[in-house]
mmCIF file of C-alpha atoms in Angstrom:
data_model
loop_
_atom_site.group_PDB
_atom_site.id
_atom_site.type_symbol
_atom_site.label_atom_id
_atom_site.label_comp_id
_atom_site.label_asym_id
_atom_site.label_seq_id
_atom_site.Cartn_x
_atom_site.Cartn_y
_atom_site.Cartn_z
ATOM 1 C CA MET A 194 -12.200 25.022 -13.775
ATOM 2 C CA PRO A 195 -14.855 23.200 -12.262
ATOM 3 C CA ASN A 196 -14.353 21.090 -9.098
ATOM 4 C CA PRO A 197 -12.582 17.531 -9.757
ATOM 5 C CA THR A 198 -14.629 14.377 -9.061
ATOM 6 C CA ILE A 199 -11.699 12.861 -7.374
ATOM 7 C CA SER A 200 -8.628 14.341 -6.152
ATOM 8 C CA VAL A 201 -5.119 11.801 -6.373
ATOM 9 C CA VAL A 202 -2.281 12.355 -4.097
ATOM 10 C CA MET A 203 1.216 11.588 -5.033
ATOM 11 C CA PRO A 204 3.991 12.722 -2.822
ATOM 12 C CA CYS A 205 7.032 12.771 -4.388
ATOM 13 C CA TYR A 206 11.098 12.078 -2.687
ATOM 14 C CA ASN A 207 13.968 11.504 -5.553
ATOM 15 C CA ALA A 208 11.194 10.444 -8.255
ATOM 16 C CA ALA A 209 12.858 11.488 -11.763
ATOM 17 C CA ALA A 210 13.358 8.315 -13.182
ATOM 18 C CA HIS A 211 9.453 6.924 -13.661
ATOM 19 C CA LEU A 212 7.385 10.270 -12.630
ATOM 20 C CA ARG A 213 6.366 10.983 -16.470
ATOM 21 C CA GLU A 214 5.088 7.216 -16.933
ATOM 22 C CA THR A 215 3.326 7.680 -13.258
ATOM 23 C CA ILE A 216 1.469 10.824 -15.045
ATOM 24 C CA ALA A 217 0.751 9.146 -17.828
ATOM 25 C CA SER A 218 -1.127 6.064 -16.733
ATOM 26 C CA LEU A 219 -3.379 9.561 -14.444
ATOM 27 C CA GLN A 220 -3.862 11.466 -18.093
ATOM 28 C CA ALA A 221 -4.910 8.341 -19.636
ATOM 29 C CA GLN A 222 -7.830 7.514 -17.320
ATOM 30 C CA THR A 223 -11.519 7.132 -18.536
ATOM 31 C CA LEU A 224 -12.226 10.050 -16.020
ATOM 32 C CA GLU A 225 -11.553 12.788 -17.291
ATOM 33 C CA CYS A 226 -12.607 14.742 -14.269
ATOM 34 C CA TRP A 227 -10.293 14.312 -11.785
ATOM 35 C CA GLU A 228 -6.812 16.463 -9.658
ATOM 36 C CA LEU A 229 -3.533 15.481 -9.362
ATOM 37 C CA ILE A 230 -2.207 16.872 -6.195
ATOM 38 C CA ALA A 231 2.166 16.035 -5.998
ATOM 39 C CA ILE A 232 3.762 17.461 -3.401
ATOM 40 C CA ASP A 233 7.115 17.498 -3.897
ATOM 41 C CA ASP A 234 8.833 16.705 -0.178
ATOM 42 C CA GLY A 235 12.120 18.264 -0.446
ATOM 43 C CA SER A 236 13.862 17.146 -3.259
ATOM 44 C CA THR A 237 17.067 16.849 -4.525
ATOM 45 C CA ASP A 238 17.169 15.563 -8.378
ATOM 46 C CA GLN A 239 14.925 16.536 -10.764
ATOM 47 C CA THR A 240 12.008 15.677 -9.859
ATOM 48 C CA SER A 241 10.597 19.747 -9.684
ATOM 49 C CA GLU A 242 11.332 20.565 -12.559
ATOM 50 C CA VAL A 243 9.330 17.609 -13.749
ATOM 51 C CA LEU A 244 6.557 18.358 -12.064
ATOM 52 C CA THR A 245 6.535 21.880 -13.087
ATOM 53 C CA LYS A 246 6.595 20.895 -16.439
ATOM 54 C CA ALA A 247 3.396 18.649 -16.298
ATOM 55 C CA ALA A 248 1.658 20.782 -14.726
ATOM 56 C CA GLU A 249 1.997 23.872 -16.855
ATOM 57 C CA CYS A 250 0.566 21.281 -19.790
ATOM 58 C CA ASP A 251 -2.170 20.018 -18.363
ATOM 59 C CA LEU A 252 -4.374 21.973 -15.681
ATOM 60 C CA ARG A 253 -5.807 19.642 -13.361
ATOM 61 C CA ILE A 254 -2.370 19.126 -12.389
ATOM 62 C CA ARG A 255 -1.105 21.435 -9.642
ATOM 63 C CA VAL A 256 2.299 20.718 -7.543
ATOM 64 C CA LEU A 257 3.759 21.965 -3.911
ATOM 65 C CA ARG A 258 7.513 22.342 -2.761
ATOM 66 C CA ILE A 259 8.036 21.597 1.228
ATOM 67 C CA PRO A 260 10.951 21.039 3.106
ATOM 68 C CA ASN A 261 11.453 16.080 3.471
ATOM 69 C CA GLY A 262 9.061 15.475 6.046
ATOM 70 C CA GLY A 263 8.445 12.037 5.006
ATOM 71 C CA PRO A 264 5.666 10.433 2.780
ATOM 72 C CA SER A 265 2.397 10.983 5.658
ATOM 73 C CA ARG A 266 3.911 13.552 6.125
ATOM 74 C CA ALA A 267 3.270 14.993 2.409
ATOM 75 C CA ARG A 268 0.415 13.604 1.974
ATOM 76 C CA ASN A 269 -1.506 15.178 4.577
ATOM 77 C CA VAL A 270 -0.346 18.701 3.650
ATOM 78 C CA GLY A 271 -2.139 17.301 0.005
ATOM 79 C CA VAL A 272 -5.044 15.907 1.012
ATOM 80 C CA LEU A 273 -6.109 18.235 4.174
ATOM 81 C CA GLY A 274 -4.361 21.527 2.501
ATOM 82 C CA LEU A 275 -5.091 21.167 -1.060
ATOM 83 C CA ALA A 276 -7.904 18.835 -2.262
ATOM 84 C CA ARG A 277 -10.891 19.768 -3.226
ATOM 85 C CA SER A 278 -13.486 16.259 -4.125
ATOM 86 C CA PRO A 279 -14.844 14.386 -1.149
ATOM 87 C CA LEU A 280 -13.156 11.717 -2.534
ATOM 88 C CA VAL A 281 -9.350 10.867 -2.166
ATOM 89 C CA ALA A 282 -7.287 8.598 -3.752
ATOM 90 C CA PHE A 283 -3.327 7.975 -3.208
ATOM 91 C CA LEU A 284 -0.546 6.865 -5.971
ATOM 92 C CA ASP A 285 3.114 6.461 -4.710
ATOM 93 C CA ALA A 286 5.521 8.549 -7.518
ATOM 94 C CA ASP A 287 6.967 5.542 -8.941
ATOM 95 C CA ASP A 288 2.784 2.917 -9.939
ATOM 96 C CA LEU A 289 0.982 3.476 -12.119
ATOM 97 C CA CYS A 290 -2.953 2.674 -12.056
ATOM 98 C CA ARG A 291 -5.566 1.307 -14.956
ATOM 99 C CA PRO A 292 -7.253 3.624 -17.092
ATOM 100 C CA GLN A 293 -10.635 2.250 -15.405
ATOM 101 C CA ARG A 294 -9.048 2.562 -11.421
ATOM 102 C CA LEU A 295 -10.637 6.359 -11.125
ATOM 103 C CA ALA A 296 -13.855 5.398 -12.472
ATOM 104 C CA ARG A 297 -14.182 2.301 -10.998
ATOM 105 C CA ILE A 298 -13.770 3.845 -7.528
ATOM 106 C CA ILE A 299 -16.114 6.464 -7.873
ATOM 107 C CA GLU A 300 -18.393 3.934 -9.226
ATOM 108 C CA HIS A 301 -17.566 2.018 -5.756
ATOM 109 C CA PHE A 302 -18.257 4.777 -3.186
ATOM 110 C CA THR A 303 -21.547 6.264 -5.145
ATOM 111 C CA ALA A 304 -23.531 2.020 -5.231
ATOM 112 C CA ARG A 305 -21.775 1.454 -1.143
ATOM 113 C CA PRO A 306 -22.725 5.009 1.065
ATOM 114 C CA ARG A 307 -21.007 2.442 3.918
ATOM 115 C CA SER A 308 -17.733 2.594 2.394
ATOM 116 C CA ALA A 309 -15.641 4.897 3.799
ATOM 117 C CA ALA A 310 -12.257 3.070 2.294
ATOM 118 C CA ALA A 311 -11.711 0.695 -0.831
ATOM 119 C CA TYR A 312 -8.975 -1.244 -2.733
ATOM 120 C CA GLY A 313 -8.876 -3.271 -5.456
ATOM 121 C CA ARG A 314 -6.149 -5.490 -6.489
ATOM 122 C CA VAL A 315 -2.182 -4.549 -8.007
ATOM 123 C CA SER A 316 -0.535 -6.122 -10.578
ATOM 124 C CA PHE A 317 3.594 -6.066 -9.331
ATOM 125 C CA PHE A 318 5.793 -6.168 -12.175
ATOM 126 C CA ARG A 319 10.018 -5.503 -12.357
ATOM 127 C CA GLY A 320 10.389 -3.446 -15.803
ATOM 128 C CA ASP A 321 7.322 -3.888 -17.086
ATOM 129 C CA ALA A 322 4.537 -3.475 -16.821
ATOM 130 C CA ALA A 323 2.257 -5.779 -19.105
ATOM 131 C CA CYS A 324 4.671 -8.761 -17.608
ATOM 132 C CA PRO A 325 3.807 -9.138 -14.663
ATOM 133 C CA ASP A 326 5.078 -11.195 -12.118
ATOM 134 C CA THR A 327 1.864 -11.621 -9.891
ATOM 135 C CA THR A 328 -1.547 -10.243 -8.396
ATOM 136 C CA SER A 329 -2.644 -9.422 -5.593
ATOM 137 C CA THR A 330 -6.452 -11.000 -4.155
ATOM 138 C CA ILE A 331 -8.845 -8.738 -2.275
ATOM 139 C CA ARG A 332 -11.437 -10.081 1.003
ATOM 140 C CA ARG A 333 -15.112 -10.797 0.261
ATOM 141 C CA ARG A 334 -15.783 -9.350 3.331
ATOM 142 C CA PRO A 335 -14.289 -5.679 4.660
ATOM 143 C CA LEU A 336 -11.182 -5.496 6.048
ATOM 144 C CA ASP A 337 -11.560 -5.877 10.388
ATOM 145 C CA ALA A 338 -8.517 -5.922 12.962
ATOM 146 C CA SER A 339 -7.950 -9.576 13.297
ATOM 147 C CA VAL A 340 -6.797 -9.311 9.031
ATOM 148 C CA LEU A 341 -4.668 -5.934 9.751
ATOM 149 C CA LEU A 342 -2.944 -6.872 13.017
ATOM 150 C CA GLY A 343 -1.206 -10.043 10.990
ATOM 151 C CA GLU A 344 -0.742 -8.395 6.812
ATOM 152 C CA ASN A 345 -2.220 -5.613 4.352
ATOM 153 C CA PRO A 346 -3.988 -7.627 1.635
ATOM 154 C CA VAL A 347 -4.595 -3.656 -0.024
ATOM 155 C CA CYS A 348 -0.374 -4.028 -0.568
ATOM 156 C CA THR A 349 0.017 -0.546 -1.057
ATOM 157 C CA THR A 350 -0.945 3.408 -0.027
ATOM 158 C CA SER A 351 -0.918 3.754 -4.614
ATOM 159 C CA ASN A 352 -4.124 0.857 -4.074
ATOM 160 C CA LEU A 353 -6.263 2.472 -1.348
ATOM 161 C CA ALA A 354 -8.722 5.061 -2.018
ATOM 162 C CA ILE A 355 -10.539 7.078 1.226
ATOM 163 C CA ARG A 356 -13.729 9.641 1.587
ATOM 164 C CA PHE A 357 -12.001 12.988 2.458
ATOM 165 C CA ASP A 358 -14.711 13.122 5.601
ATOM 166 C CA ALA A 359 -13.277 10.116 7.442
ATOM 167 C CA PHE A 360 -9.452 10.344 6.574
ATOM 168 C CA ARG A 361 -10.523 13.977 8.428
ATOM 169 C CA ALA A 362 -12.204 12.108 10.926
ATOM 170 C CA ILE A 363 -9.260 9.661 11.383
ATOM 171 C CA GLY A 364 -6.201 12.248 11.469
ATOM 172 C CA GLY A 365 -4.747 11.290 8.493
ATOM 173 C CA PHE A 366 -1.448 9.209 8.260
ATOM 174 C CA ASP A 367 0.430 9.138 11.614
ATOM 175 C CA GLU A 368 3.878 11.368 10.680
ATOM 176 C CA ARG A 369 6.179 9.977 12.815
ATOM 177 C CA LEU A 370 5.972 6.513 10.898
ATOM 178 C CA ALA A 371 8.000 5.535 8.336
ATOM 179 C CA HIS A 372 6.917 2.039 7.825
ATOM 180 C CA HIS A 373 3.310 0.328 8.617
ATOM 181 C CA GLU A 374 1.751 3.392 8.295
ATOM 182 C CA ASP A 375 -1.123 3.059 5.463
ATOM 183 C CA VAL A 376 -1.780 -0.587 7.999
ATOM 184 C CA ASP A 377 -1.918 1.968 11.095
ATOM 185 C CA LEU A 378 -4.579 4.220 9.075
ATOM 186 C CA LEU A 379 -6.075 1.229 7.749
ATOM 187 C CA LEU A 380 -6.723 -0.060 11.776
ATOM 188 C CA ARG A 381 -7.777 3.349 13.080
ATOM 189 C CA ILE A 382 -10.830 3.388 10.603
ATOM 190 C CA ALA A 383 -11.745 -0.032 10.942
ATOM 191 C CA ALA A 384 -11.146 0.743 14.895
ATOM 192 C CA ASP A 385 -13.759 3.624 14.224
ATOM 193 C CA GLY A 386 -15.916 1.469 13.155
ATOM 194 C CA ARG A 387 -16.009 2.412 8.853
ATOM 195 C CA ARG A 388 -15.819 0.146 6.434
ATOM 196 C CA ILE A 389 -12.677 -1.103 3.869
ATOM 197 C CA GLU A 390 -13.863 -3.274 1.328
ATOM 198 C CA GLY A 391 -12.478 -4.320 -1.342
ATOM 199 C CA ILE A 392 -13.165 -3.686 -5.494
ATOM 200 C CA ASP A 393 -12.115 -6.769 -7.257
ATOM 201 C CA GLU A 394 -10.265 -5.698 -10.006
ATOM 202 C CA VAL A 395 -6.397 -4.805 -10.852
ATOM 203 C CA LEU A 396 -6.857 -1.688 -10.265
ATOM 204 C CA VAL A 397 -2.523 -0.721 -9.859
ATOM 205 C CA ASP A 398 0.430 -1.580 -11.726
ATOM 206 C CA TYR A 399 3.052 -1.624 -8.101
ATOM 207 C CA ARG A 400 6.552 -1.224 -8.820
ATOM 208 C CA MET A 401 8.835 -4.122 -7.412
ATOM 209 C CA SER A 402 12.851 -2.278 -6.120
ATOM 210 C CA GLU A 403 14.899 -4.358 -4.100
ATOM 211 C CA SER A 404 15.992 -0.949 -2.923
ATOM 212 C CA GLY A 405 12.879 0.105 -1.605
ATOM 213 C CA LEU A 406 10.958 0.573 1.742
ATOM 214 C CA SER A 407 9.378 -2.339 1.484
ATOM 215 C CA ALA A 408 12.386 -4.805 1.294
ATOM 216 C CA ASP A 409 13.831 -3.429 4.506
ATOM 217 C CA LEU A 410 13.213 -6.355 6.686
ATOM 218 C CA GLU A 411 13.121 -5.692 9.558
ATOM 219 C CA ALA A 412 12.562 -1.631 9.701
ATOM 220 C CA MET A 413 8.743 -3.201 8.511
ATOM 221 C CA ARG A 414 9.137 -5.222 11.941
ATOM 222 C CA THR A 415 9.278 -2.254 14.019
ATOM 223 C CA GLY A 416 7.314 -0.605 12.458
ATOM 224 C CA TRP A 417 3.897 -3.541 12.490
ATOM 225 C CA GLN A 418 5.375 -3.729 16.299
ATOM 226 C CA ARG A 419 4.939 -0.404 17.458
ATOM 227 C CA THR A 420 1.572 -0.291 15.594
ATOM 228 C CA LEU A 421 0.838 -3.867 17.414
ATOM 229 C CA GLU A 422 1.737 -1.730 20.755
ATOM 230 C CA ARG A 423 -0.278 1.640 19.557
ATOM 231 C CA PHE A 424 -3.222 -0.363 18.970
ATOM 232 C CA ALA A 425 -3.622 -2.309 21.956
ATOM 233 C CA ALA A 426 -3.070 0.880 24.180
ATOM 234 C CA HIS A 427 -7.034 1.143 23.421
ATOM 235 C CA THR A 428 -7.739 -2.279 22.142
ATOM 236 C CA PRO A 429 -6.493 -4.504 24.583
ATOM 237 C CA ILE A 430 -5.463 -7.915 22.499
ATOM 238 C CA ASP A 431 -4.665 -11.564 24.374
ATOM 239 C CA GLN A 432 -2.130 -12.913 23.591
ATOM 240 C CA PRO A 433 -3.835 -15.737 22.030
ATOM 241 C CA THR A 434 -4.903 -13.083 18.851
ATOM 242 C CA GLY A 435 -0.927 -11.713 19.670
ATOM 243 C CA ARG A 436 0.857 -14.853 18.896
ATOM 244 C CA ARG A 437 -1.601 -15.189 15.810
ATOM 245 C CA ALA A 438 -0.814 -11.299 14.128
ATOM 246 C CA GLU A 439 3.394 -12.502 14.638
ATOM 247 C CA ALA A 440 2.961 -15.301 12.895
ATOM 248 C CA ILE A 441 1.117 -13.907 9.895
ATOM 249 C CA HIS A 442 2.662 -11.181 9.881
ATOM 250 C CA LEU A 443 6.327 -12.698 10.006
ATOM 251 C CA ARG A 444 5.107 -14.912 7.249
ATOM 252 C CA TYR A 445 4.170 -11.987 5.163
ATOM 253 C CA LEU A 446 7.854 -10.936 5.650
ATOM 254 C CA ALA A 447 9.485 -14.473 4.681
ATOM 255 C CA ARG A 448 7.548 -14.066 1.403
ATOM 256 C CA ARG A 449 8.517 -10.465 0.958
ATOM 257 C CA ALA A 450 12.977 -11.542 1.667
ATOM 258 C CA LEU A 451 12.080 -15.069 -0.699
ATOM 259 C CA ARG A 452 10.983 -11.717 -3.524
ATOM 260 C CA THR A 453 13.259 -9.430 -2.455
ATOM 261 C CA HIS A 454 16.462 -12.352 -3.371
ATOM 262 C CA ALA A 455 17.631 -11.820 0.750
ATOM 263 C CA ASP A 456 19.631 -13.593 2.729
ATOM 264 C CA PRO A 457 18.515 -17.313 2.426
ATOM 265 C CA ARG A 458 19.352 -17.416 6.003
ATOM 266 C CA LEU A 459 16.274 -14.681 6.987
ATOM 267 C CA ALA A 460 13.675 -16.045 4.871
ATOM 268 C CA ARG A 461 13.843 -19.132 6.866
ATOM 269 C CA ARG A 462 14.633 -17.632 10.562
ATOM 270 C CA LEU A 463 11.410 -15.031 9.252
ATOM 271 C CA ALA A 464 9.420 -18.192 8.328
ATOM 272 C CA LEU A 465 10.569 -20.764 11.514
ATOM 273 C CA GLN A 466 9.432 -17.795 13.917
ATOM 274 C CA GLY A 467 6.212 -17.345 13.079
ATOM 275 C CA LEU A 468 5.463 -21.158 12.662
ATOM 276 C CA CYS A 469 6.331 -21.034 16.200
ATOM 277 C CA ARG A 470 4.733 -18.524 17.329
ATOM 278 C CA SER A 471 1.223 -19.744 15.671
ATOM 279 C CA PRO A 472 1.059 -22.707 13.733
ATOM 280 C CA ALA A 473 -2.393 -22.693 12.308
ATOM 281 C CA ALA A 474 -2.481 -18.881 12.039
ATOM 282 C CA PHE A 475 0.740 -19.500 10.024
ATOM 283 C CA PHE A 476 -1.371 -22.113 7.652
ATOM 284 C CA ASP A 477 -4.468 -20.247 7.943
ATOM 285 C CA ILE A 478 -4.062 -20.360 4.386
ATOM 286 C CA PRO A 479 -2.685 -23.870 4.047
ATOM 287 C CA ARG A 480 -1.134 -23.458 0.447
ATOM 288 C CA ARG A 481 0.824 -20.004 1.330
ATOM 289 C CA GLY A 482 1.672 -21.787 4.581
ATOM 290 C CA ALA A 483 3.248 -24.391 2.549
ATOM 291 C CA LEU A 484 4.759 -22.051 0.420
ATOM 292 C CA THR A 485 6.675 -20.093 2.592
ATOM 293 C CA LEU A 486 7.217 -22.218 4.714
ATOM 294 C CA GLY A 487 8.704 -24.819 1.740
ATOM 295 C CA GLY A 488 10.002 -21.818 -0.240
ATOM 296 C CA SER A 489 12.291 -20.426 2.358
ATOM 297 C CA LEU A 490 13.689 -23.999 2.988
ATOM 298 C CA LEU A 491 14.975 -23.978 -0.041
ATOM 299 C CA ALA A 492 15.289 -20.465 -1.506
ATOM 300 C CA PRO A 493 19.253 -21.723 -1.785
ATOM 301 C CA LEU A 494 17.971 -23.796 -5.288
ATOM 302 C CA LEU A 495 14.638 -21.656 -6.483
ATOM 303 C CA PRO A 496 15.807 -19.596 -9.787
ATOM 304 C CA ALA A 497 14.388 -16.145 -9.096
ATOM 305 C CA ARG A 498 12.251 -15.984 -11.685
ATOM 306 C CA LEU A 499 9.788 -18.819 -9.769
ATOM 307 C CA SER A 500 10.825 -16.990 -6.158
ATOM 308 C CA ASN A 501 9.096 -13.786 -7.444
ATOM 309 C CA ARG A 502 5.580 -16.060 -9.510
ATOM 310 C CA LEU A 503 4.936 -17.821 -5.497
ATOM 311 C CA PHE A 504 5.785 -14.506 -3.563
ATOM 312 C CA ALA A 505 4.583 -11.784 -4.596
#
């Protein structure tokens, strides 16, 4: 079997419920020469059986079972230990790839040799990927620390692709982080002088869940604070820059709270804290700032469907 054009690394932990659908989205790619490296991170459900059967039916799928160590460790094992391609794309076990995703990633890196990492737009859905709540946007310029310290335009690790050499050079994911590990990785890529560029096309369908890691807002804030401290240890951050970054991050968390239908008081508290940290930063994108503040104040009155559409 020839070496794949791109390696897809997927950490799996108790993912049996959606795993078949996720694998099927890869098998529907317009590009055929890929490999899937599925790392079973100590699952206790039927994940192992689903992966074993998939690998038996498709030689492009390789499976490794390891003791539970978290998604960052699983991704590092997959990339640094098993990947055979100079390009790596990530995919979580409950998200979906659009059929053209891998082909567009390869086109991007071929046309832009200075690009170390790339991301596309993301469609957010709950039950049916064909009926998304909303889609993300990309930044027209390469991502840098000033953007990444406040929020993550990549949205999810499932939306990230990177050159193998760049991943190895920065040491991969920090396995000590359970939250914000993707932003930590992106900050190190940017700090190393490497380019992170967007592809203006929806490439990933992201399954939203109120019970997932992304719903744990306090842990997300703690992870952000640790990431900021780690970054500041080697790249000094002045007080205005720190306050600006925190204001944008608090706005981001307030939107998460509204979208996941958390206690309305939490969304209001996060939004007001962000506004107090830096009003200018909170309204750096006027529509987003106004919607977040207004939504947090009116949260008890907003229908769930409207919150989903406005704040994803």
